[in-house]
PDB file of C-alpha atoms in Angstrom:
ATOM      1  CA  UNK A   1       2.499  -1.066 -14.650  1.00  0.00           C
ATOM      2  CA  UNK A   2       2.344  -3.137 -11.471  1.00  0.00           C
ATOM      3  CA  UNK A   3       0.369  -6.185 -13.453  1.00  0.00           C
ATOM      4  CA  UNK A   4      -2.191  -5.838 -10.462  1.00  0.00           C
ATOM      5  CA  UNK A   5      -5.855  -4.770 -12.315  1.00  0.00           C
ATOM      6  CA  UNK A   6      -9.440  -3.417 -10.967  1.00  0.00           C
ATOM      7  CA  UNK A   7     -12.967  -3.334 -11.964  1.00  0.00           C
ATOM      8  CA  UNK A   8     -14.760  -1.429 -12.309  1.00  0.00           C
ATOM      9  CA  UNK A   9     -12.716   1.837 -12.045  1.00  0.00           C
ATOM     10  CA  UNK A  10     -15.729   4.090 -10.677  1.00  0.00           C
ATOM     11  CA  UNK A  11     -18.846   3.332  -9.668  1.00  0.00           C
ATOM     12  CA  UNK A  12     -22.282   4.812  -7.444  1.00  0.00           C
ATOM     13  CA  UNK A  13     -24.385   2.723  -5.417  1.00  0.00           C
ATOM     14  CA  UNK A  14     -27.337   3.466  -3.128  1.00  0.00           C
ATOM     15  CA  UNK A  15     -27.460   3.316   0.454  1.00  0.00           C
ATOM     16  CA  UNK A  16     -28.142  -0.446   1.621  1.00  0.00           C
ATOM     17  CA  UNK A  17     -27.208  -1.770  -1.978  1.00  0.00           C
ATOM     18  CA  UNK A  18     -24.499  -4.779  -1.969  1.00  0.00           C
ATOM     19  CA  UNK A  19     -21.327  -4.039  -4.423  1.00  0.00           C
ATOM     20  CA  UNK A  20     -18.697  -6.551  -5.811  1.00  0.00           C
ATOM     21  CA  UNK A  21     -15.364  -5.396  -6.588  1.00  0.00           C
ATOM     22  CA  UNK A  22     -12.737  -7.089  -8.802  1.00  0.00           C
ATOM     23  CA  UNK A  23      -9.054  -7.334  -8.495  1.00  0.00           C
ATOM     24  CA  UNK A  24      -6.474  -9.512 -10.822  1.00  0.00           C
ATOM     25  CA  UNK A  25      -3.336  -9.880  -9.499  1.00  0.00           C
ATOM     26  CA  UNK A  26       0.186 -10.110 -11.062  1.00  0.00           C
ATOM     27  CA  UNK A  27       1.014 -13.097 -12.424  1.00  0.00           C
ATOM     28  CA  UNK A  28       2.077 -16.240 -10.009  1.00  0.00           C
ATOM     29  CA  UNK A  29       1.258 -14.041  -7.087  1.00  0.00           C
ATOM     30  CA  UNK A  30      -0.374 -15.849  -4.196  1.00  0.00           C
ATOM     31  CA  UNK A  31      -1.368 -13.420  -1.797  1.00  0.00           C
ATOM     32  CA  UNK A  32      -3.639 -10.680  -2.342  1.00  0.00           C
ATOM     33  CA  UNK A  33      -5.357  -8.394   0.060  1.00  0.00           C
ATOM     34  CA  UNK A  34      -7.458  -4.964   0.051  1.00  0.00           C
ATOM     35  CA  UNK A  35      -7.783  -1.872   1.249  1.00  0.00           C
ATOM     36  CA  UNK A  36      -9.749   0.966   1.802  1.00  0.00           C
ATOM     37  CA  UNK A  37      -8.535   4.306   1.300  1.00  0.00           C
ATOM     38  CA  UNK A  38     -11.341   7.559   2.350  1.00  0.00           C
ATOM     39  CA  UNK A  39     -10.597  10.901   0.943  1.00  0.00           C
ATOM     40  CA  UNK A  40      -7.208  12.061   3.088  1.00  0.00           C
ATOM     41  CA  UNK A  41      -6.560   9.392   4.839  1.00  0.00           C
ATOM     42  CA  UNK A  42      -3.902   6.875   4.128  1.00  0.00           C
ATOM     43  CA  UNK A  43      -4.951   2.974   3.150  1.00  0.00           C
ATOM     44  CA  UNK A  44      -6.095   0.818   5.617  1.00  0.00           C
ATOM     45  CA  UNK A  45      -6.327  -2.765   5.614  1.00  0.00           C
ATOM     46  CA  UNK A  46      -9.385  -4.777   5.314  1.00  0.00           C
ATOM     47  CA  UNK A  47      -8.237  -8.531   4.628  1.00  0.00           C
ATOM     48  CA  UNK A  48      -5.818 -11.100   2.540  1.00  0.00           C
ATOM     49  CA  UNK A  49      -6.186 -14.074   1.348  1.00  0.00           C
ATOM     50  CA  UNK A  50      -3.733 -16.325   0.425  1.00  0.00           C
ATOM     51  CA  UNK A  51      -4.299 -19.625  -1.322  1.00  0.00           C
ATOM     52  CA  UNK A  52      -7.757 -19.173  -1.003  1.00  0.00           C
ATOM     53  CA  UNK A  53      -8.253 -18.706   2.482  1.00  0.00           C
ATOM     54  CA  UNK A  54      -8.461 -15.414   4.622  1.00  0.00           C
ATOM     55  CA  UNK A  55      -5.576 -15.473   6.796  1.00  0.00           C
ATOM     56  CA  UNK A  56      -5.688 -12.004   8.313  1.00  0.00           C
ATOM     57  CA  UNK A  57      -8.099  -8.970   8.544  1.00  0.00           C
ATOM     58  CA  UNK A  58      -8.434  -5.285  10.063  1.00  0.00           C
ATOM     59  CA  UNK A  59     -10.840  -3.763  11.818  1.00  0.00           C
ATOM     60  CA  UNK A  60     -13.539  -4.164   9.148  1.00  0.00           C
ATOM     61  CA  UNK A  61     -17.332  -5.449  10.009  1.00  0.00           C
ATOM     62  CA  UNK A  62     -18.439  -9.002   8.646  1.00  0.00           C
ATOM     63  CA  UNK A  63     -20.397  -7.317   6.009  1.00  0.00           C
ATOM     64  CA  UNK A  64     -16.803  -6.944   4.290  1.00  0.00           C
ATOM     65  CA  UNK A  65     -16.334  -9.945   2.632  1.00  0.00           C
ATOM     66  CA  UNK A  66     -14.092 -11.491  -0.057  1.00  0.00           C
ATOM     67  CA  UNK A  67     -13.107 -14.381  -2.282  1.00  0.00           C
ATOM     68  CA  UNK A  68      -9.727 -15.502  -3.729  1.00  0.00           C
ATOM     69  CA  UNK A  69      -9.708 -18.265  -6.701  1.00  0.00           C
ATOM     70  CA  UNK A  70      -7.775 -20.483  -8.299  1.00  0.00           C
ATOM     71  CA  UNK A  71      -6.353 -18.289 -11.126  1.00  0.00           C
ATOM     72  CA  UNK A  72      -5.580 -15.926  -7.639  1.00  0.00           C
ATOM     73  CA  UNK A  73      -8.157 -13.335  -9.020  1.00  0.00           C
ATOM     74  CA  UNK A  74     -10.234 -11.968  -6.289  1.00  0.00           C
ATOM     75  CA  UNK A  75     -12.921 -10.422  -5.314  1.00  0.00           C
ATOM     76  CA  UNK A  76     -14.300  -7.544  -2.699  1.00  0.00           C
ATOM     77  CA  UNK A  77     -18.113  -7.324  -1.862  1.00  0.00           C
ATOM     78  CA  UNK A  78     -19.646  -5.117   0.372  1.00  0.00           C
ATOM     79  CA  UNK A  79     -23.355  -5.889   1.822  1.00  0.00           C
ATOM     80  CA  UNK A  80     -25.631  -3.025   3.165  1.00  0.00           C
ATOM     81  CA  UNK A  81     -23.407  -0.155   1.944  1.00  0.00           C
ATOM     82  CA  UNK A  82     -23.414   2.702   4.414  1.00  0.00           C
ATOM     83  CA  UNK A  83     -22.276   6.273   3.232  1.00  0.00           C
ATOM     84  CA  UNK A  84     -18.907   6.102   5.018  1.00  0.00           C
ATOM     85  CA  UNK A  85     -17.986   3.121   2.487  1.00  0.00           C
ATOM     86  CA  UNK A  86     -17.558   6.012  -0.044  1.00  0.00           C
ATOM     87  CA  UNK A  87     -13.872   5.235  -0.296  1.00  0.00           C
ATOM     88  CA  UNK A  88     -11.061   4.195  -3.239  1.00  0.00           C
ATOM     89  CA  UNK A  89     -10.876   0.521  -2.557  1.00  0.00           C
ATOM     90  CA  UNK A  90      -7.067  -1.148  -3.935  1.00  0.00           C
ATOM     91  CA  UNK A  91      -6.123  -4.742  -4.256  1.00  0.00           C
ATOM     92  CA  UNK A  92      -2.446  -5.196  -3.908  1.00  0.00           C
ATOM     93  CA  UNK A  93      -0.859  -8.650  -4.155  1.00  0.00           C
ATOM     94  CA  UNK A  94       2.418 -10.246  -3.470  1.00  0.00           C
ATOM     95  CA  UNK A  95       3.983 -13.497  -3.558  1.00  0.00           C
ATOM     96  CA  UNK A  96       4.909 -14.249  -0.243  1.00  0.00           C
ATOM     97  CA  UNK A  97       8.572 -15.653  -0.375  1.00  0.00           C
ATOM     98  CA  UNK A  98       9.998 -15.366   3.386  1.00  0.00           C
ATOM     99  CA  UNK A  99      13.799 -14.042   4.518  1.00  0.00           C
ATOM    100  CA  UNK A 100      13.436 -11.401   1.215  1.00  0.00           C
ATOM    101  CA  UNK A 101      10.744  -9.095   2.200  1.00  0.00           C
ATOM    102  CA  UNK A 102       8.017  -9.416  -0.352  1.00  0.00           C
ATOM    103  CA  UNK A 103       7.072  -6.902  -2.485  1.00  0.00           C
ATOM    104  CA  UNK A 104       3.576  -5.470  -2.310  1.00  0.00           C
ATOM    105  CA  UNK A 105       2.128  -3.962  -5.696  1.00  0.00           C
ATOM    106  CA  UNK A 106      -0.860  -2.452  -5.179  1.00  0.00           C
ATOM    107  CA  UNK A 107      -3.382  -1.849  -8.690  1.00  0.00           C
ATOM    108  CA  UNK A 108      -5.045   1.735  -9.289  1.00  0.00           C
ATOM    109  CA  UNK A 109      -8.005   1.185  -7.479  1.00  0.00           C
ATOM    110  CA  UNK A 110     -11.904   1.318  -7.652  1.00  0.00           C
ATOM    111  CA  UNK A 111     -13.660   4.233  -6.527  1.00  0.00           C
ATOM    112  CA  UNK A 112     -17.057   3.634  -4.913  1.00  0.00           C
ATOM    113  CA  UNK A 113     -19.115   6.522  -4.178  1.00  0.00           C
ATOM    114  CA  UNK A 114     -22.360   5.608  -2.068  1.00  0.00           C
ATOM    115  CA  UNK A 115     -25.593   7.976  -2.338  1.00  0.00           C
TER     116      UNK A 115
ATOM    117  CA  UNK B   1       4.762  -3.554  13.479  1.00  0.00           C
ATOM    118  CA  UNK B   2       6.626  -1.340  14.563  1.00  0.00           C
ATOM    119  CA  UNK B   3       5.169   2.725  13.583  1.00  0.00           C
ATOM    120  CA  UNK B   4       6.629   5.433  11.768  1.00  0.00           C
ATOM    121  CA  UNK B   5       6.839   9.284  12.138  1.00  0.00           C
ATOM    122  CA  UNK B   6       7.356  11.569   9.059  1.00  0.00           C
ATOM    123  CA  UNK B   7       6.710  15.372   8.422  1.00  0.00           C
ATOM    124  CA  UNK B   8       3.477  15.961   7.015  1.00  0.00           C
ATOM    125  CA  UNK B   9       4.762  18.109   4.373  1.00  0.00           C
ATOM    126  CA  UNK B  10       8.664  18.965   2.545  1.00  0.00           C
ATOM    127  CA  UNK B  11       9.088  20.810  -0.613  1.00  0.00           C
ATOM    128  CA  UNK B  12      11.784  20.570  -3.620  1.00  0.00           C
ATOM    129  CA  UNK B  13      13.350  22.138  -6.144  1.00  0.00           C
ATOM    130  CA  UNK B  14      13.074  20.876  -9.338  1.00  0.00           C
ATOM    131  CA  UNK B  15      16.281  18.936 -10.123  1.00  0.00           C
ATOM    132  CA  UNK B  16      17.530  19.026  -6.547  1.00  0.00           C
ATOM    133  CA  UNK B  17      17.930  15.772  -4.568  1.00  0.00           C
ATOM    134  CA  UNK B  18      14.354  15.173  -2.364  1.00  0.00           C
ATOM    135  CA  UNK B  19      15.544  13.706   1.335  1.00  0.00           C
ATOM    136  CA  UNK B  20      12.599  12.359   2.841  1.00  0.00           C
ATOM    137  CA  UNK B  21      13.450  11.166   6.813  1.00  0.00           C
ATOM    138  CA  UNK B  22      11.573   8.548   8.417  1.00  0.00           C
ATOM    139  CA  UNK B  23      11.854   7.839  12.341  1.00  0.00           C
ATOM    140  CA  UNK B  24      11.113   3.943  13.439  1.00  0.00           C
ATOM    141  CA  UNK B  25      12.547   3.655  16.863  1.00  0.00           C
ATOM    142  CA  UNK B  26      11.232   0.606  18.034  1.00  0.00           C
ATOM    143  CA  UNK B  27      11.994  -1.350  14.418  1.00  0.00           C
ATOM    144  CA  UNK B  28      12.635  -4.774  15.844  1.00  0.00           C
ATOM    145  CA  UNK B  29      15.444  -7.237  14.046  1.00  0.00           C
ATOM    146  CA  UNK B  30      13.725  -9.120  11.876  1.00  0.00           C
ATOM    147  CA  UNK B  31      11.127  -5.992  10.321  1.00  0.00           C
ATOM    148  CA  UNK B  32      11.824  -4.068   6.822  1.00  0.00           C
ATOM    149  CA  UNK B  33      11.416  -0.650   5.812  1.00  0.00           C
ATOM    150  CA  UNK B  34       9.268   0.126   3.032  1.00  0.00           C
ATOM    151  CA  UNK B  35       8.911   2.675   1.040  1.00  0.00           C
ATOM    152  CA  UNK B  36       5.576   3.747  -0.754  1.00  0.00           C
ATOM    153  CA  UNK B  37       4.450   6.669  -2.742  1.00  0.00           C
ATOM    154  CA  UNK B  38       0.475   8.125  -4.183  1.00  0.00           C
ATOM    155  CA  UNK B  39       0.236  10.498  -6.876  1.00  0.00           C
ATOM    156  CA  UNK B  40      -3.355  12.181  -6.190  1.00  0.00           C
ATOM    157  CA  UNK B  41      -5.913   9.144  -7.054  1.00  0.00           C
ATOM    158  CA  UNK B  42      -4.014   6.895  -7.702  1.00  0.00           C
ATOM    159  CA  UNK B  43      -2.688   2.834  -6.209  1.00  0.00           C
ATOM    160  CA  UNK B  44       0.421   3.274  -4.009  1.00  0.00           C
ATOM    161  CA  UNK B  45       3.291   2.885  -5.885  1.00  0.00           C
ATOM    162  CA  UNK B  46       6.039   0.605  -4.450  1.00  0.00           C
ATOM    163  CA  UNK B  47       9.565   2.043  -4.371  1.00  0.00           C
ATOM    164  CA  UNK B  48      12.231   0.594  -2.666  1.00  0.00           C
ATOM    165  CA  UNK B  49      13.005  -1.530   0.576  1.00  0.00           C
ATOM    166  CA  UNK B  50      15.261  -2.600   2.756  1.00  0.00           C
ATOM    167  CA  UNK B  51      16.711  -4.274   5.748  1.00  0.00           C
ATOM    168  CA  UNK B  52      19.996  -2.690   7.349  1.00  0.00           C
ATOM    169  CA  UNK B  53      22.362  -2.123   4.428  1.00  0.00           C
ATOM    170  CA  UNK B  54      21.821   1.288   2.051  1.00  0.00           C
ATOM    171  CA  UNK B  55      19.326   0.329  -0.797  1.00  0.00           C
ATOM    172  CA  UNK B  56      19.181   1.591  -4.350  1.00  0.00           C
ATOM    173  CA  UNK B  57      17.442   1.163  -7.493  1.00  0.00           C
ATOM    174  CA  UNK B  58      16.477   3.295 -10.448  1.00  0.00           C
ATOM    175  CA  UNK B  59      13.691   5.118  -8.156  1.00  0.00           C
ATOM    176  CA  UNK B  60      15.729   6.071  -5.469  1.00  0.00           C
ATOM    177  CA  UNK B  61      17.981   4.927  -2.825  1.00  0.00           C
ATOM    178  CA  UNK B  62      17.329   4.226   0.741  1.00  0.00           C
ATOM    179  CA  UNK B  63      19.852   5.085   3.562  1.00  0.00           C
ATOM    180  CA  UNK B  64      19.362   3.272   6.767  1.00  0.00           C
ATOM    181  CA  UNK B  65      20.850   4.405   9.795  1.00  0.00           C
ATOM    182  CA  UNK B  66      23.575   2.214  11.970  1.00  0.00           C
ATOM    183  CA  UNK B  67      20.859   1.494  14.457  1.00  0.00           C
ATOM    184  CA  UNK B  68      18.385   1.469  12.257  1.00  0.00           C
ATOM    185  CA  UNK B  69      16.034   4.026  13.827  1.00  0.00           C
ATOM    186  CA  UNK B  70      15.394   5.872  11.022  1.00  0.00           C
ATOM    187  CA  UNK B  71      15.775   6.248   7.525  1.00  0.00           C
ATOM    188  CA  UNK B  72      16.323   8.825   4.678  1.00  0.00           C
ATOM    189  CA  UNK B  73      14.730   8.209   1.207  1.00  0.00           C
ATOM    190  CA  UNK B  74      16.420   9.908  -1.508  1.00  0.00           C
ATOM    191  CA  UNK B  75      15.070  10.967  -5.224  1.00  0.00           C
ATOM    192  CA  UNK B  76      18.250  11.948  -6.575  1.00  0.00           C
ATOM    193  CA  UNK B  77      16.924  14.067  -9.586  1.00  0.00           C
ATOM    194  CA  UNK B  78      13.464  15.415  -8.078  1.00  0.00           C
ATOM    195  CA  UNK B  79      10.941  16.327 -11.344  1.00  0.00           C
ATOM    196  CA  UNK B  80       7.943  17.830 -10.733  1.00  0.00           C
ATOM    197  CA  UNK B  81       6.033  14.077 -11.315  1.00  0.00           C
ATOM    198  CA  UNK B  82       7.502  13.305  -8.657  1.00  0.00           C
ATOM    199  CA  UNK B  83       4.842  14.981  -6.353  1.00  0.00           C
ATOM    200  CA  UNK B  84       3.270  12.937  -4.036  1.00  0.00           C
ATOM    201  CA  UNK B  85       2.477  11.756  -0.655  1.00  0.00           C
ATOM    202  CA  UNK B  86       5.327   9.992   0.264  1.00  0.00           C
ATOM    203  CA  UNK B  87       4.937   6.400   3.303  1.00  0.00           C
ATOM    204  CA  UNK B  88       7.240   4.744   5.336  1.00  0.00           C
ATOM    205  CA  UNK B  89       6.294   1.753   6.647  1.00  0.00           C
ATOM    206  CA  UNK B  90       8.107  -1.071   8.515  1.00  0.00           C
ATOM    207  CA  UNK B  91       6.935  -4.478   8.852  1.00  0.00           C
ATOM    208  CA  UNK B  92       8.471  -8.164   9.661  1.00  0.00           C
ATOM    209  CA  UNK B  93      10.064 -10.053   6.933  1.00  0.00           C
ATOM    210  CA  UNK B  94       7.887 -13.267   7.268  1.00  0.00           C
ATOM    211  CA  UNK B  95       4.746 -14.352   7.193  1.00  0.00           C
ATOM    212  CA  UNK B  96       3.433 -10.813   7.016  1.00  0.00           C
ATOM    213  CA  UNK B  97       1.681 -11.026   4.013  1.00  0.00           C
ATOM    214  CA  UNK B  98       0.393  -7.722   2.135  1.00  0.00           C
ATOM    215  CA  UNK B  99      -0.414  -6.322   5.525  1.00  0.00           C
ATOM    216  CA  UNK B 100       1.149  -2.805   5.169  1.00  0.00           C
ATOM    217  CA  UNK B 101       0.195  -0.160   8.022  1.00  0.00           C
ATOM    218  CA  UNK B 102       0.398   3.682   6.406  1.00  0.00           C
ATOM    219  CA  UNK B 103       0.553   6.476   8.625  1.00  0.00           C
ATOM    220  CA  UNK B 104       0.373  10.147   7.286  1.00  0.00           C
ATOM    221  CA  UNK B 105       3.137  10.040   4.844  1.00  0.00           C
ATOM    222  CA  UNK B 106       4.865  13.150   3.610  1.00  0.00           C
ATOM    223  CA  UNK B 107       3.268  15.560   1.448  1.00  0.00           C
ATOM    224  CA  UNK B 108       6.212  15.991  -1.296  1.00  0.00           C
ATOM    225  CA  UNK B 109       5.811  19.466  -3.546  1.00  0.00           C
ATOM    226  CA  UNK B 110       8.385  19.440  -6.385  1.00  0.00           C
ATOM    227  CA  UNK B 111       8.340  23.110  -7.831  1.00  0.00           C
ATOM    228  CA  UNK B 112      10.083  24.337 -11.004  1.00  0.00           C
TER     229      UNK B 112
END
């Protein structure tokens, strides 16, 4: 058990839909970011946040998008959903502590499949 | 940060010791190596890191050469749950956040 938790675990959305994806992270963690993982490739990085604010981001379009709050629960949406979004999505957070290397525990995930 | 090279695929005995080699030839001073493994469809699973000195924890332990250009990550006791892809990633130590960059991994078959 990492302590990091998604919702929803599966779910299908149309073509051009909008999805919002959930991630709590591990208790007094203050960094959390996501990823996108297609079928046989390895994760890649989409953003983090940390306290709040994005402070870093991959090669993702604008139309990835994301919130952090307070509580450092966050949250993943996704406008005009293309079929190539059809990916396992993960939220992995940290707590970002420098001169230790930080470790990075990652939750199991929320398939979207897009139709 | 600096990138990684692994085989794409090792097999194991059951019970043997699992060596998995990682090359990182132009890991800089002040960058980790990391150590990640996915069971099919499932969240990477975080297993051990370190910086220079030989790592090890009840996972596995994590042998860093002199250099520091590569590394060897060792399941002592291999069972077959143990099959997975297998990453090794290097990145600073600070202000890197959760920024982790996978490459292929190894492909890890345990078999009885």
């Amino acid at each position: 058990e990492t302590g990091v938790t998604q919702s929803p675990t599966h779910l299908i959305k149309t073509r051009g839909q909008q999805v919002t994806l959930r991630c709590s992270s591990q208790s007094g963690h203050n960094t959390v970011s996501w990823y996108q993982q297609a079928l046989g490739q390895g994760p890649q990085f989409i953003f983090q946040y940390y306290r709040e604010e994005e402070n870093g981001r991959g090669n993702f379009p604008p139309r990835f998008s994301g919130l952090q709050f307070p509580n450092y629960s966050s949250e993943l949406n996704v406008n005009a959903l293309e079929l190539d979004d059809s990916a396992l999505y993960l939220c992995a957070s940290s707590l970002e502590r420098q001169g230790s290397g930080n470790t990075i525990y990652f939750g199991e995930g929320s398939w979207l499949t897009v139709v | 940060d600096a990138k990684t090279t692994q085989p794409p695929s090792m097999d194991c005995a059951e019970g043997r010791a699992a060596n998995l080699p990682c090359n990182h030839s132009t890991i800089s001073g002040n960058e980790y190596v990391y150590w990640y493994r996915q069971i099919h469809s499932q969240g990477p699973q975080y297993i051990i890191h370190g910086l220079k000195n030989n790592e090890t924890n009840e996972m596995a332990s994590l042998i860093i050469t002199e250099d520091r250009k590569s590394s060897t990550l060792i399941l002592p006791h291999a069972t077959l749950r143990d099959t997975a892809v297998y990453y090794c990633i290097v990145r600073r130590s600070y202000n890197a956040g959760n920024m982790l960059t996978f490459g292929g991994g190894t492909r890890l078959m345990v078999k009885p």
